Amino acid sequence: MKPTNPVFTGLQTTIFETMSRLAIAHGAINLGQGFPDVDGPEDVRRVAAEALMSGPNQYPPMLGLPELRQAVAESNRRFYGLDVDWQSEVMVTSGATEAIADVLLALLEPGDEVILIEPLYDCYLPLVKRAGGIPVRLRVTPPQWRLDLDALAGAFTENTKAILLNNPMNPAGKVFSEEELAAIARLCNEHGVYAICDEVYEHLLFDGRQHRPLMAFEGMRERAVRIGSAGKTFSLTGWKVGYVTAAPNLLEPIAKAHQFVTFTTPPNLQRAVAYGLGKQDDYFEDLSRSMQAKRDRMLGGLRDLGFGVLPCEGTYFATCDVTTLGLEGGDVEICKRMVEEAGVAAVPVSAFYVADAPTNFVRFCFCKKDEVIDGALERLDGWVRKQTGAGASAPLGVASVGGD
Ligand code: PMP
Ligand code: GLN
């Protein structure tokens, strides 16, 4: 038999799927995979249901329903002051994941270097490699998850084609500072590099922070590709509706990739997302305010239990240093025991590194009902008390983002 493609062959199942399966198997509270446990706004879902029944349910236009593309362009203006032409600069995709794949397929040539920042979201590395790119890794450093600007500058070479930036950042819960974003923008301009901006958590910033798309920085309007997701903005992660905003000369090849990856996205969901993006400002303010309250509930509880809680400025996720608990084993081992013994699923942060990962951080997802958060904290309380000196169990065998 001839070999199948080495990038995907042998890759393990994602850590999110693995932890969700374990959560089901052990009847655990699932604070692993990032999804809300309450579906998003009823009016948005109703528009989708009605559009499903009234139709049409045939192929929508390849770039997306005009009403959704117009709504995305209008959101860019309303929230960020970006002037976007919906016809030549906006495309709808089947989730941000498809958008990331399309963009990488469209922009990269074999041998192009792509700067990735660890801890990194799991699909980035295989998609960059499969598109022929060479990943160049940088790190943000806990506990503040700061970006070392000298290291950043050192990562740009004459072969750099793009930087892939996730802001706000999963799993770190980091919002890149104005200074960090300005440095990235300056380097992209100096080196003629594209920025692929995964901004799926753009409406989930806390403590009064405002999202600043890299695209809004000087010189970046033509170089940045901005990616959003209705999954996060409307708490409907299973819908897989994403959107890309980019200058016409970039969107054109991205659309060519999209036309052979999925071609289109279910029309009723597109109609509902268009409706949702038109909601009043208070919807978006409530979304981040209610998520911030959940963050506080989760982080306060974890801190009281002795977890080394790290700052969380946005996203669905809190990371904790577990060394403060004096537990045996690394993050993978601890997550395995936590799901089996405490009945709480979390995600080991080492899964977001390619190699030489720190093994003392665990990610908890807090976009859950208050009683679910409280229930998880109660289970963890009993478990943590029993822990010190507990024996090690068999390795979990979970996927990390994989070696290069
Ligand atoms: N990027 C990041 C950083 C994510 O956390 C996720 C997870 N939802 C995605 C992209 C994927 O978004 P979608 O479900 O719209 O494909
Ligand atoms: N983005 C989600 C997370 O970080 C996972 C999505 C998925 O399972 N692909 O938990």
CSV table of C-alpha atoms and ligand atoms in Angstrom, one decimal:
chain,number,residue,atom,x,y,z
A,1,MET,CA,0.0,0.0,0.0
A,2,LYS,CA,1.3,3.5,-0.8
A,3,PRO,CA,1.5,5.8,2.2
A,4,THR,CA,-1.3,8.2,3.0
A,5,ASN,CA,-0.5,11.8,3.7
A,6,PRO,CA,2.0,12.0,6.7
A,7,VAL,CA,0.6,15.3,8.2
A,8,PHE,CA,-2.8,13.7,9.1
A,9,THR,CA,-1.8,10.0,9.2
A,10,GLY,CA,-1.2,9.0,12.8
A,11,LEU,CA,-2.5,12.3,14.3
A,12,GLN,CA,-4.4,11.5,17.4
A,13,THR,CA,-8.0,12.6,17.9
A,14,THR,CA,-8.2,16.2,19.2
A,15,ILE,CA,-7.8,16.8,22.9
A,16,PHE,CA,-11.3,18.4,22.9
A,17,GLU,CA,-13.0,15.3,21.5
A,18,THR,CA,-11.0,13.1,23.7
A,19,MET,CA,-11.9,14.9,26.9
A,20,SER,CA,-15.6,15.1,25.8
A,21,ARG,CA,-15.6,11.3,25.3
A,22,LEU,CA,-14.0,10.8,28.6
A,23,ALA,CA,-16.5,13.1,30.3
A,24,ILE,CA,-19.4,11.1,28.9
A,25,ALA,CA,-17.7,7.8,29.8
A,26,HIS,CA,-17.2,8.9,33.4
A,27,GLY,CA,-20.4,10.9,33.8
A,28,ALA,CA,-18.2,14.0,34.4
A,29,ILE,CA,-19.1,17.6,34.3
A,30,ASN,CA,-17.5,18.7,31.0
A,31,LEU,CA,-15.4,21.8,31.5
A,32,GLY,CA,-13.0,20.6,28.7
A,33,GLN,CA,-14.2,21.3,25.2
A,34,GLY,CA,-15.3,24.9,24.7
A,35,PHE,CA,-19.0,25.1,24.2
A,36,PRO,CA,-21.8,26.8,26.2
A,37,ASP,CA,-24.3,24.6,27.9
A,38,VAL,CA,-27.2,26.9,27.0
A,39,ASP,CA,-28.1,27.5,23.3
A,40,GLY,CA,-27.8,31.0,22.0
A,41,PRO,CA,-30.7,33.6,21.6
A,42,GLU,CA,-34.1,32.1,20.9
A,43,ASP,CA,-35.0,34.8,18.3
A,44,VAL,CA,-31.8,33.9,16.3
A,45,ARG,CA,-32.7,30.2,16.4
A,46,ARG,CA,-36.3,31.0,15.4
A,47,VAL,CA,-35.1,32.8,12.3
A,48,ALA,CA,-33.1,29.7,11.4
A,49,ALA,CA,-36.1,27.4,12.0
A,50,GLU,CA,-38.4,29.5,10.0
A,51,ALA,CA,-35.9,29.9,7.2
A,52,LEU,CA,-35.5,26.1,7.2
A,53,MET,CA,-39.3,25.7,6.7
A,54,SER,CA,-39.9,28.5,4.3
A,55,GLY,CA,-36.8,27.8,2.2
A,56,PRO,CA,-35.2,27.9,-0.2
A,57,ASN,CA,-32.9,25.1,1.0
A,58,GLN,CA,-30.8,24.9,-2.1
A,59,TYR,CA,-27.2,26.1,-2.6
A,60,PRO,CA,-26.8,29.6,-1.5
A,61,PRO,CA,-24.3,31.9,-3.4
A,62,MET,CA,-20.8,30.6,-3.1
A,63,LEU,CA,-19.6,33.7,-1.2
A,64,GLY,CA,-22.5,33.6,1.2
A,65,LEU,CA,-26.0,35.1,1.4
A,66,PRO,CA,-25.8,38.8,0.5
A,67,GLU,CA,-27.7,39.7,3.8
A,68,LEU,CA,-25.1,37.9,5.9
A,69,ARG,CA,-22.2,39.4,4.0
A,70,GLN,CA,-23.7,42.9,4.4
A,71,ALA,CA,-24.2,42.2,8.1
A,72,VAL,CA,-20.6,41.2,8.5
A,73,ALA,CA,-19.5,44.4,6.7
A,74,GLU,CA,-21.8,46.4,8.8
A,75,SER,CA,-20.4,44.8,12.0
A,76,ASN,CA,-16.9,45.7,11.0
A,77,ARG,CA,-18.0,49.3,10.7
A,78,ARG,CA,-20.1,49.4,13.9
A,79,PHE,CA,-17.6,47.7,16.2
A,80,TYR,CA,-14.3,48.7,14.7
A,81,GLY,CA,-14.8,51.6,12.3
A,82,LEU,CA,-13.6,49.5,9.4
A,83,ASP,CA,-15.0,50.4,6.1
A,84,VAL,CA,-15.6,47.1,4.3
A,85,ASP,CA,-17.2,46.4,0.9
A,86,TRP,CA,-19.5,43.4,1.4
A,87,GLN,CA,-19.3,42.4,-2.2
A,88,SER,CA,-15.6,42.2,-2.7
A,89,GLU,CA,-14.3,41.8,0.9
A,90,VAL,CA,-16.6,39.4,2.8
A,91,MET,CA,-17.1,35.7,2.5
A,92,VAL,CA,-19.1,33.2,4.6
A,93,THR,CA,-17.6,29.9,5.5
A,94,SER,CA,-18.6,26.7,7.4
A,95,GLY,CA,-17.1,27.8,10.7
A,96,ALA,CA,-13.8,29.7,11.4
A,97,THR,CA,-12.0,26.4,11.0
A,98,GLU,CA,-12.9,26.2,7.3
A,99,ALA,CA,-11.9,29.9,6.9
A,100,ILE,CA,-8.5,29.2,8.4
A,101,ALA,CA,-8.0,26.3,6.0
A,102,ASP,CA,-9.1,28.3,3.0
A,103,VAL,CA,-6.8,31.2,3.9
A,104,LEU,CA,-3.8,29.0,4.4
A,105,LEU,CA,-4.5,27.1,1.2
A,106,ALA,CA,-4.9,30.4,-0.7
A,107,LEU,CA,-2.0,32.3,0.7
A,108,LEU,CA,0.8,29.8,1.2
A,109,GLU,CA,3.3,28.4,-1.3
A,110,PRO,CA,5.5,25.4,-0.4
A,111,GLY,CA,8.3,26.6,1.8
A,112,ASP,CA,6.7,29.7,3.1
A,113,GLU,CA,7.2,30.3,6.8
A,114,VAL,CA,4.2,31.0,9.0
A,115,ILE,CA,4.7,32.4,12.5
A,116,LEU,CA,2.5,30.6,15.1
A,117,ILE,CA,2.2,31.6,18.7
A,118,GLU,CA,2.2,28.9,21.4
A,119,PRO,CA,0.1,27.8,23.2
A,120,LEU,CA,-1.7,27.4,19.8
A,121,TYR,CA,-5.1,26.3,18.8
A,122,ASP,CA,-5.0,22.7,17.6
A,123,CYS,CA,-5.9,23.0,13.9
A,124,TYR,CA,-3.2,25.6,13.1
A,125,LEU,CA,-0.2,23.3,12.8
A,126,PRO,CA,-1.5,20.5,10.6
A,127,LEU,CA,-3.3,23.0,8.3
A,128,VAL,CA,-0.1,25.1,7.9
A,129,LYS,CA,1.9,22.0,7.2
A,130,ARG,CA,-0.6,20.5,4.8
A,131,ALA,CA,-0.7,23.8,2.9
A,132,GLY,CA,3.1,23.4,2.5
A,133,GLY,CA,4.0,26.0,5.0
A,134,ILE,CA,6.9,25.9,7.5
A,135,PRO,CA,5.7,26.6,11.1
A,136,VAL,CA,7.9,29.0,13.0
A,137,ARG,CA,6.9,28.9,16.6
A,138,LEU,CA,7.0,31.7,19.2
A,139,ARG,CA,5.7,31.6,22.8
A,140,VAL,CA,3.8,33.9,25.1
A,141,THR,CA,5.0,33.3,28.6
A,142,PRO,CA,2.8,32.6,31.6
A,143,PRO,CA,1.6,33.8,34.0
A,144,GLN,CA,0.9,37.0,32.1
A,145,TRP,CA,1.3,35.3,28.7
A,146,ARG,CA,3.4,38.2,27.5
A,147,LEU,CA,4.8,38.3,24.0
A,148,ASP,CA,8.6,38.9,23.9
A,149,LEU,CA,8.9,41.6,21.3
A,150,ASP,CA,12.5,40.8,20.5
A,151,ALA,CA,11.7,37.2,20.0
A,152,LEU,CA,8.8,38.3,17.8
A,153,ALA,CA,11.1,40.4,15.6
A,154,GLY,CA,13.6,37.5,15.4
A,155,ALA,CA,10.9,35.2,14.0
A,156,PHE,CA,10.4,37.3,10.9
A,157,THR,CA,12.7,36.3,8.0
A,158,GLU,CA,12.7,36.9,4.3
A,159,ASN,CA,10.7,33.7,3.9
A,160,THR,CA,7.9,34.7,6.3
A,161,LYS,CA,4.6,34.8,4.4
A,162,ALA,CA,2.2,35.2,7.3
A,163,ILE,CA,1.6,35.3,11.0
A,164,LEU,CA,-1.4,33.5,12.4
A,165,LEU,CA,-2.7,35.4,15.4
A,166,ASN,CA,-5.5,34.3,17.7
A,167,ASN,CA,-6.7,37.3,19.6
A,168,PRO,CA,-8.4,36.9,22.2
A,169,MET,CA,-6.3,33.8,22.6
A,170,ASN,CA,-7.4,30.2,23.3
A,171,PRO,CA,-6.4,28.7,25.7
A,172,ALA,CA,-4.5,31.5,27.4
A,173,GLY,CA,-7.5,33.8,27.9
A,174,LYS,CA,-5.1,36.5,26.8
A,175,VAL,CA,-6.0,39.7,25.0
A,176,PHE,CA,-3.0,41.1,23.1
A,177,SER,CA,-2.0,44.5,24.3
A,178,GLU,CA,-2.0,47.6,22.1
A,179,GLU,CA,1.8,47.5,22.2
A,180,GLU,CA,2.0,43.9,21.2
A,181,LEU,CA,-0.5,44.4,18.3
A,182,ALA,CA,1.4,47.5,17.2
A,183,ALA,CA,4.6,45.6,17.1
A,184,ILE,CA,3.1,42.8,15.1
A,185,ALA,CA,1.6,45.3,12.6
A,186,ARG,CA,4.9,47.1,12.3
A,187,LEU,CA,6.8,43.9,11.6
A,188,CYS,CA,4.2,42.7,9.1
A,189,ASN,CA,4.5,46.1,7.2
A,190,GLU,CA,8.3,46.0,7.3
A,191,HIS,CA,8.5,42.5,6.0
A,192,GLY,CA,5.5,42.5,3.7
A,193,VAL,CA,3.8,39.7,5.7
A,194,TYR,CA,0.2,38.8,5.8
A,195,ALA,CA,-1.7,38.5,9.2
A,196,ILE,CA,-4.2,35.8,9.5
A,197,CYS,CA,-6.3,36.9,12.4
A,198,ASP,CA,-8.5,34.3,14.2
A,199,GLU,CA,-10.8,36.6,16.1
A,200,VAL,CA,-13.5,34.2,17.0
A,201,TYR,CA,-13.7,35.5,20.6
A,202,GLU,CA,-14.0,39.1,19.4
A,203,HIS,CA,-17.1,39.7,21.6
A,204,LEU,CA,-15.8,37.9,24.7
A,205,LEU,CA,-13.5,40.4,26.3
A,206,PHE,CA,-13.7,41.3,30.0
A,207,ASP,CA,-13.2,44.1,32.5
A,208,GLY,CA,-14.1,46.8,30.0
A,209,ARG,CA,-11.5,45.8,27.4
A,210,GLN,CA,-12.4,46.5,23.7
A,211,HIS,CA,-11.4,44.3,20.9
A,212,ARG,CA,-9.0,45.8,18.5
A,213,PRO,CA,-8.6,43.9,15.2
A,214,LEU,CA,-5.1,43.9,13.8
A,215,MET,CA,-6.7,44.9,10.6
A,216,ALA,CA,-7.5,48.3,12.2
A,217,PHE,CA,-3.7,49.1,12.7
A,218,GLU,CA,-1.8,51.2,10.2
A,219,GLY,CA,-0.9,49.5,7.0
A,220,MET,CA,-2.9,46.3,8.0
A,221,ARG,CA,-6.1,46.9,6.1
A,222,GLU,CA,-4.6,45.4,3.0
A,223,ARG,CA,-2.5,42.7,4.8
A,224,ALA,CA,-4.8,41.3,7.4
A,225,VAL,CA,-7.4,38.6,6.9
A,226,ARG,CA,-10.0,38.8,9.7
A,227,ILE,CA,-11.9,35.7,10.7
A,228,GLY,CA,-15.0,35.6,13.0
A,229,SER,CA,-17.4,32.8,14.1
A,230,ALA,CA,-21.1,32.9,14.8
A,231,GLY,CA,-20.5,29.9,17.1
A,232,LYS,CA,-18.9,32.1,19.7
A,233,THR,CA,-20.8,35.3,19.1
A,234,PHE,CA,-24.2,33.7,19.4
A,235,SER,CA,-23.3,30.7,21.7
A,236,LEU,CA,-24.2,28.3,18.8
A,237,THR,CA,-21.0,26.4,18.3
A,238,GLY,CA,-22.6,23.5,16.5
A,239,TRP,CA,-23.8,25.8,13.7
A,240,LYS,CA,-20.3,26.2,12.2
A,241,VAL,CA,-20.9,29.6,10.5
A,242,GLY,CA,-17.8,31.7,10.1
A,243,TYR,CA,-16.9,34.8,8.1
A,244,VAL,CA,-13.8,36.2,6.5
A,245,THR,CA,-13.0,39.9,5.9
A,246,ALA,CA,-10.1,40.7,3.6
A,247,ALA,CA,-9.0,43.1,0.9
A,248,PRO,CA,-10.3,42.0,-2.6
A,249,ASN,CA,-7.0,40.7,-3.9
A,250,LEU,CA,-6.7,38.4,-0.9
A,251,LEU,CA,-10.4,37.4,-0.7
A,252,GLU,CA,-10.3,36.4,-4.4
A,253,PRO,CA,-7.9,33.4,-4.0
A,254,ILE,CA,-9.4,32.6,-0.5
A,255,ALA,CA,-12.8,32.3,-2.2
A,256,LYS,CA,-11.3,30.0,-4.8
A,257,ALA,CA,-10.1,27.7,-2.0
A,258,HIS,CA,-13.5,27.9,-0.4
A,259,GLN,CA,-15.3,26.9,-3.6
A,260,PHE,CA,-13.5,23.5,-3.6
A,261,VAL,CA,-13.4,22.9,0.2
A,262,THR,CA,-17.1,23.4,1.1
A,263,PHE,CA,-18.5,25.8,-1.6
A,264,THR,CA,-21.2,27.0,0.8
A,265,THR,CA,-22.9,26.9,4.2
A,266,PRO,CA,-26.5,26.1,5.1
A,267,PRO,CA,-28.7,29.0,4.0
A,268,ASN,CA,-31.1,29.0,7.0
A,269,LEU,CA,-28.2,29.4,9.4
A,270,GLN,CA,-26.7,32.2,7.3
A,271,ARG,CA,-30.0,34.0,7.4
A,272,ALA,CA,-30.2,33.7,11.2
A,273,VAL,CA,-26.7,34.8,11.7
A,274,ALA,CA,-27.3,37.9,9.5
A,275,TYR,CA,-30.3,38.6,11.8
A,276,GLY,CA,-28.2,38.1,14.9
A,277,LEU,CA,-25.4,40.4,13.8
A,278,GLY,CA,-28.0,43.1,13.5
A,279,LYS,CA,-28.9,42.9,17.2
A,280,GLN,CA,-28.6,46.0,19.3
A,281,ASP,CA,-25.4,46.8,21.2
A,282,ASP,CA,-26.9,45.6,24.4
A,283,TYR,CA,-26.9,42.0,23.2
A,284,PHE,CA,-23.1,42.1,22.6
A,285,GLU,CA,-22.5,43.9,25.9
A,286,ASP,CA,-24.6,41.3,27.8
A,287,LEU,CA,-22.7,38.5,26.2
A,288,SER,CA,-19.4,39.7,27.5
A,289,ARG,CA,-20.8,40.8,30.9
A,290,SER,CA,-22.5,37.5,31.6
A,291,MET,CA,-19.4,35.6,30.5
A,292,GLN,CA,-17.3,37.8,32.8
A,293,ALA,CA,-19.5,36.9,35.7
A,294,LYS,CA,-19.0,33.2,34.9
A,295,ARG,CA,-15.3,33.7,34.7
A,296,ASP,CA,-15.4,35.3,38.2
A,297,ARG,CA,-17.4,32.5,39.6
A,298,MET,CA,-15.1,29.9,38.2
A,299,LEU,CA,-11.9,31.6,39.0
A,300,GLY,CA,-12.9,32.6,42.5
A,301,GLY,CA,-13.9,29.1,43.2
A,302,LEU,CA,-10.7,27.6,41.8
A,303,ARG,CA,-8.6,30.1,43.7
A,304,ASP,CA,-10.3,29.1,46.9
A,305,LEU,CA,-9.5,25.5,46.2
A,306,GLY,CA,-5.8,26.4,45.9
A,307,PHE,CA,-5.4,26.4,42.1
A,308,GLY,CA,-2.9,28.9,40.8
A,309,VAL,CA,-5.4,30.9,38.7
A,310,LEU,CA,-3.8,32.9,35.8
A,311,PRO,CA,-5.3,36.1,34.5
A,312,CYS,CA,-8.2,35.7,32.1
A,313,GLU,CA,-8.9,38.7,29.9
A,314,GLY,CA,-11.2,37.1,27.4
A,315,THR,CA,-12.5,33.9,25.7
A,316,TYR,CA,-14.3,30.9,27.3
A,317,PHE,CA,-11.2,29.7,29.1
A,318,ALA,CA,-9.3,30.0,32.4
A,319,THR,CA,-5.9,28.4,32.8
A,320,CYS,CA,-4.6,27.4,36.2
A,321,ASP,CA,-1.2,26.4,37.5
A,322,VAL,CA,-1.7,23.1,39.3
A,323,THR,CA,1.7,23.0,41.0
A,324,THR,CA,0.2,25.0,43.8
A,325,LEU,CA,-2.0,22.0,44.7
A,326,GLY,CA,1.0,19.7,45.2
A,327,LEU,CA,-0.5,17.0,43.0
A,328,GLU,CA,1.5,14.2,41.5
A,329,GLY,CA,2.1,14.0,37.8
A,330,GLY,CA,1.9,16.5,34.9
A,331,ASP,CA,-1.2,18.2,33.4
A,332,VAL,CA,-2.2,15.2,31.2
A,333,GLU,CA,-2.0,12.8,34.2
A,334,ILE,CA,-3.9,15.3,36.4
A,335,CYS,CA,-6.7,15.8,33.8
A,336,LYS,CA,-7.1,12.1,33.5
A,337,ARG,CA,-7.4,11.6,37.2
A,338,MET,CA,-9.7,14.6,37.5
A,339,VAL,CA,-12.2,13.2,35.0
A,340,GLU,CA,-12.1,9.7,36.4
A,341,GLU,CA,-12.0,10.5,40.1
A,342,ALA,CA,-13.4,14.0,40.6
A,343,GLY,CA,-15.9,13.7,37.7
A,344,VAL,CA,-14.7,17.0,36.2
A,345,ALA,CA,-13.2,17.2,32.7
A,346,ALA,CA,-10.7,19.9,31.9
A,347,VAL,CA,-8.0,20.1,29.2
A,348,PRO,CA,-4.2,19.8,29.7
A,349,VAL,CA,-2.6,23.0,28.3
A,350,SER,CA,0.5,21.0,27.1
A,351,ALA,CA,-1.8,19.8,24.3
A,352,PHE,CA,-1.5,23.3,22.8
A,353,TYR,CA,2.3,23.0,22.3
A,354,VAL,CA,4.3,21.3,19.7
A,355,ALA,CA,7.2,20.3,21.9
A,356,ASP,CA,8.8,21.1,25.3
A,357,ALA,CA,5.4,22.1,26.7
A,358,PRO,CA,5.0,23.3,30.2
A,359,THR,CA,3.1,20.5,32.1
A,360,ASN,CA,1.7,22.4,35.0
A,361,PHE,CA,-1.3,24.2,33.4
A,362,VAL,CA,-4.9,23.0,33.1
A,363,ARG,CA,-7.6,24.8,31.1
A,364,PHE,CA,-11.2,25.1,32.4
A,365,CYS,CA,-14.1,26.2,30.2
A,366,PHE,CA,-16.5,28.5,32.2
A,367,CYS,CA,-19.3,29.2,29.6
A,368,LYS,CA,-21.6,27.0,31.7
A,369,LYS,CA,-24.7,27.5,33.9
A,370,ASP,CA,-23.9,28.8,37.4
A,371,GLU,CA,-25.1,25.6,39.0
A,372,VAL,CA,-22.8,23.6,36.7
A,373,ILE,CA,-19.8,25.7,37.7
A,374,ASP,CA,-20.8,25.3,41.3
A,375,GLY,CA,-21.2,21.6,41.0
A,376,ALA,CA,-17.8,21.2,39.3
A,377,LEU,CA,-16.2,23.3,42.1
A,378,GLU,CA,-17.9,21.1,44.7
A,379,ARG,CA,-16.6,17.9,43.1
A,380,LEU,CA,-13.1,19.4,42.8
A,381,ASP,CA,-13.2,20.5,46.4
A,382,GLY,CA,-13.7,16.9,47.6
A,383,TRP,CA,-11.1,15.6,45.2
A,384,VAL,CA,-8.4,18.1,45.9
A,385,ARG,CA,-8.7,17.4,49.6
A,386,LYS,CA,-8.1,13.7,49.0
A,387,GLN,CA,-5.3,14.2,46.5
A,388,THR,CA,-1.9,14.7,48.1
A,389,GLY,CA,0.1,11.5,47.9
A,390,ALA,CA,-2.3,9.8,45.4
A,391,GLY,CA,-0.6,7.2,43.1
A,392,ALA,CA,-0.1,7.7,39.4
A,393,SER,CA,-2.4,6.0,36.8
A,394,ALA,CA,-1.9,4.9,33.2
A,395,PRO,CA,-1.0,7.6,30.6
A,396,LEU,CA,-4.0,9.3,28.9
A,397,GLY,CA,-2.5,9.1,25.4
A,398,VAL,CA,-4.1,12.4,24.2
A,399,ALA,CA,-3.3,14.3,21.1
A,400,SER,CA,-1.1,17.4,21.4
A,401,VAL,CA,-0.8,19.7,18.4
A,402,GLY,CA,1.9,17.3,17.2
A,403,GLY,CA,5.6,17.5,16.4
A,404,ASP,CA,7.1,19.2,13.4
B,1,PMP,N1,-10.3,29.3,16.5
B,1,PMP,C1,-10.3,29.2,17.8
B,1,PMP,C2,-9.2,29.9,18.6
B,1,PMP,C3,-11.2,28.4,18.5
B,1,PMP,O1,-11.2,28.3,19.8
B,1,PMP,C4,-12.2,27.7,17.8
B,1,PMP,C5,-13.1,26.8,18.5
B,1,PMP,N2,-14.3,27.0,18.3
B,1,PMP,C6,-12.2,27.9,16.4
B,1,PMP,C7,-11.2,28.7,15.8
B,1,PMP,C8,-13.2,27.2,15.5
B,1,PMP,O2,-14.4,28.0,15.3
B,1,PMP,P1,-15.6,27.3,14.4
B,1,PMP,O3,-16.3,26.4,15.3
B,1,PMP,O4,-16.4,28.5,14.0
B,1,PMP,O5,-14.9,26.6,13.3
B,2,GLN,N1,-12.6,25.6,20.2
B,2,GLN,C1,-13.0,24.6,21.1
B,2,GLN,C2,-12.1,24.5,22.3
B,2,GLN,O1,-11.0,25.1,22.3
B,2,GLN,C3,-13.0,23.2,20.5
B,2,GLN,C4,-13.6,23.0,19.2
B,2,GLN,C5,-13.4,21.6,18.7
B,2,GLN,O2,-13.6,20.7,19.5
B,2,GLN,N2,-13.0,21.5,17.5
B,2,GLN,O3,-12.4,23.9,23.3
